[in-house]
Short mmCIF file of C-alpha atoms in Angstrom, two decimals:
data_model
loop_
_atom_site.label_atom_id
_atom_site.label_comp_id
_atom_site.label_asym_id
_atom_site.label_seq_id
_atom_site.Cartn_x
_atom_site.Cartn_y
_atom_site.Cartn_z
CA MET A 1 -66.43 -17.94 139.54
CA GLN A 2 -65.03 -14.43 139.28
CA ASP A 3 -63.55 -13.14 136.02
CA PRO A 4 -60.04 -11.82 136.55
CA ASP A 5 -60.39 -9.20 133.79
CA PRO A 6 -62.29 -6.06 134.91
CA THR A 7 -63.00 -5.06 131.30
CA ILE A 8 -65.20 -8.13 130.85
CA ASP A 9 -67.27 -7.09 133.86
CA ALA A 10 -67.53 -3.58 132.47
CA LEU A 11 -68.64 -4.95 129.10
CA ARG A 12 -71.28 -7.11 130.76
CA GLU A 13 -72.62 -4.09 132.63
CA GLU A 14 -72.70 -2.05 129.44
CA ILE A 15 -74.52 -4.82 127.57
CA ALA A 16 -77.07 -5.10 130.38
CA ALA A 17 -77.61 -1.32 130.29
CA LEU A 18 -77.94 -1.46 126.50
CA ARG A 19 -80.54 -4.24 126.75
CA ALA A 20 -82.53 -2.20 129.26
CA GLU A 21 -82.41 0.86 127.00
CA VAL A 22 -83.51 -1.12 123.92
CA SER A 23 -86.36 -2.57 125.95
CA THR A 24 -87.41 0.95 126.96
CA LEU A 25 -87.23 2.16 123.35
CA ASN A 26 -89.32 -0.78 122.15
CA GLN A 27 -92.10 0.35 124.48
CA HIS A 28 -92.10 3.85 122.96
CA ARG A 29 -95.29 4.90 121.13
CA PHE A 30 -93.48 5.59 117.84
CA ILE A 31 -92.10 2.06 117.73
CA ARG A 32 -95.44 0.51 118.69
CA VAL A 33 -97.26 2.45 115.92
CA HIS A 34 -94.72 1.48 113.27
CA ASN A 35 -94.46 -2.13 114.41
CA SER A 36 -97.38 -3.21 112.19
CA ILE A 37 -97.23 -2.73 108.42
CA TRP A 38 -100.99 -2.10 108.21
CA ARG A 39 -100.90 0.49 110.96
CA LEU A 40 -97.88 2.12 109.33
CA MET A 41 -99.67 2.29 105.98
CA GLY A 42 -102.77 3.78 107.63
CA VAL A 43 -100.76 6.45 109.40
CA GLN A 44 -98.93 7.34 106.20
CA VAL A 45 -102.18 7.58 104.21
CA LEU A 46 -103.69 9.90 106.81
CA ARG A 47 -100.49 11.93 106.87
CA GLY A 48 -100.57 12.28 103.08
CA LEU A 49 -104.21 13.33 103.08
CA ALA A 50 -103.57 15.96 105.74
CA MET A 51 -100.53 17.28 103.89
CA GLY A 52 -102.42 17.44 100.59
CA PHE A 53 -105.38 19.23 102.15
CA GLY A 54 -103.10 21.69 103.93
CA THR A 55 -101.22 22.44 100.72
CA VAL A 56 -104.40 23.07 98.73
CA ALA A 57 -106.04 25.16 101.46
CA GLY A 58 -102.89 27.21 102.05
CA GLY A 59 -102.34 27.79 98.34
CA THR A 60 -105.94 28.89 97.90
CA ILE A 61 -105.68 31.39 100.73
CA ILE A 62 -102.38 32.80 99.47
CA VAL A 63 -103.55 33.12 95.85
CA SER A 64 -106.80 34.76 96.97
CA ALA A 65 -104.92 37.24 99.16
CA ILE A 66 -102.50 38.10 96.35
CA ALA A 67 -105.30 38.50 93.79
CA TYR A 68 -107.29 40.70 96.17
CA SER A 69 -104.30 42.89 97.00
CA LEU A 70 -103.39 43.23 93.33
CA SER A 71 -106.96 44.21 92.46
CA GLN A 72 -106.68 47.11 94.90
CA ILE A 73 -103.65 48.56 93.10
CA ASP A 74 -104.76 51.51 90.99
CA PHE A 75 -101.46 53.25 90.35
CA ILE A 76 -100.23 50.45 88.08
CA PRO A 77 -103.02 50.26 85.48
CA ILE A 78 -102.05 47.02 83.75
CA ILE A 79 -101.67 44.96 86.94
CA GLY A 80 -104.68 46.60 88.61
CA ASP A 81 -106.97 45.94 85.61
CA TRP A 82 -105.71 42.39 85.21
CA ALA A 83 -106.17 41.61 88.91
CA SER A 84 -109.62 43.25 88.93
CA GLU A 85 -110.64 41.03 86.02
CA ILE A 86 -109.39 37.95 87.87
CA ALA A 87 -111.29 39.00 91.00
CA ARG A 88 -114.50 39.51 89.00
CA GLU A 89 -114.12 36.07 87.39
CA ILE A 90 -113.54 34.43 90.75
CA GLN A 91 -116.57 36.13 92.28
CA SER A 92 -118.89 35.43 89.35
CA GLY A 93 -117.63 31.89 88.75
CA ILE A 94 -117.43 32.28 84.95
CA LYS A 95 -114.61 31.12 82.73
CA PRO A 96 -112.39 33.70 80.98
CA GLN A 97 -112.98 34.30 77.29
#
């Protein structure tokens, strides 16, 4: 039996296309990884560890570069002396007094 209304046929075609697209999206890797709560938690833990390590490593490199560059400044005595003292403490591994 044929539907007399062409908009119903158009809606059926759109729904069929939408179902096919949802099926394709459900097969995507992102959806498959996040489909399990345990897998999702594992991915998030690893992501957090990587972000924490990257933050600490990046901060260490930046602070070391700034301290080294400040220790090389001789024309500003206060900053140069202060940075040189910090550099000596870092290299010797002793605590400041």
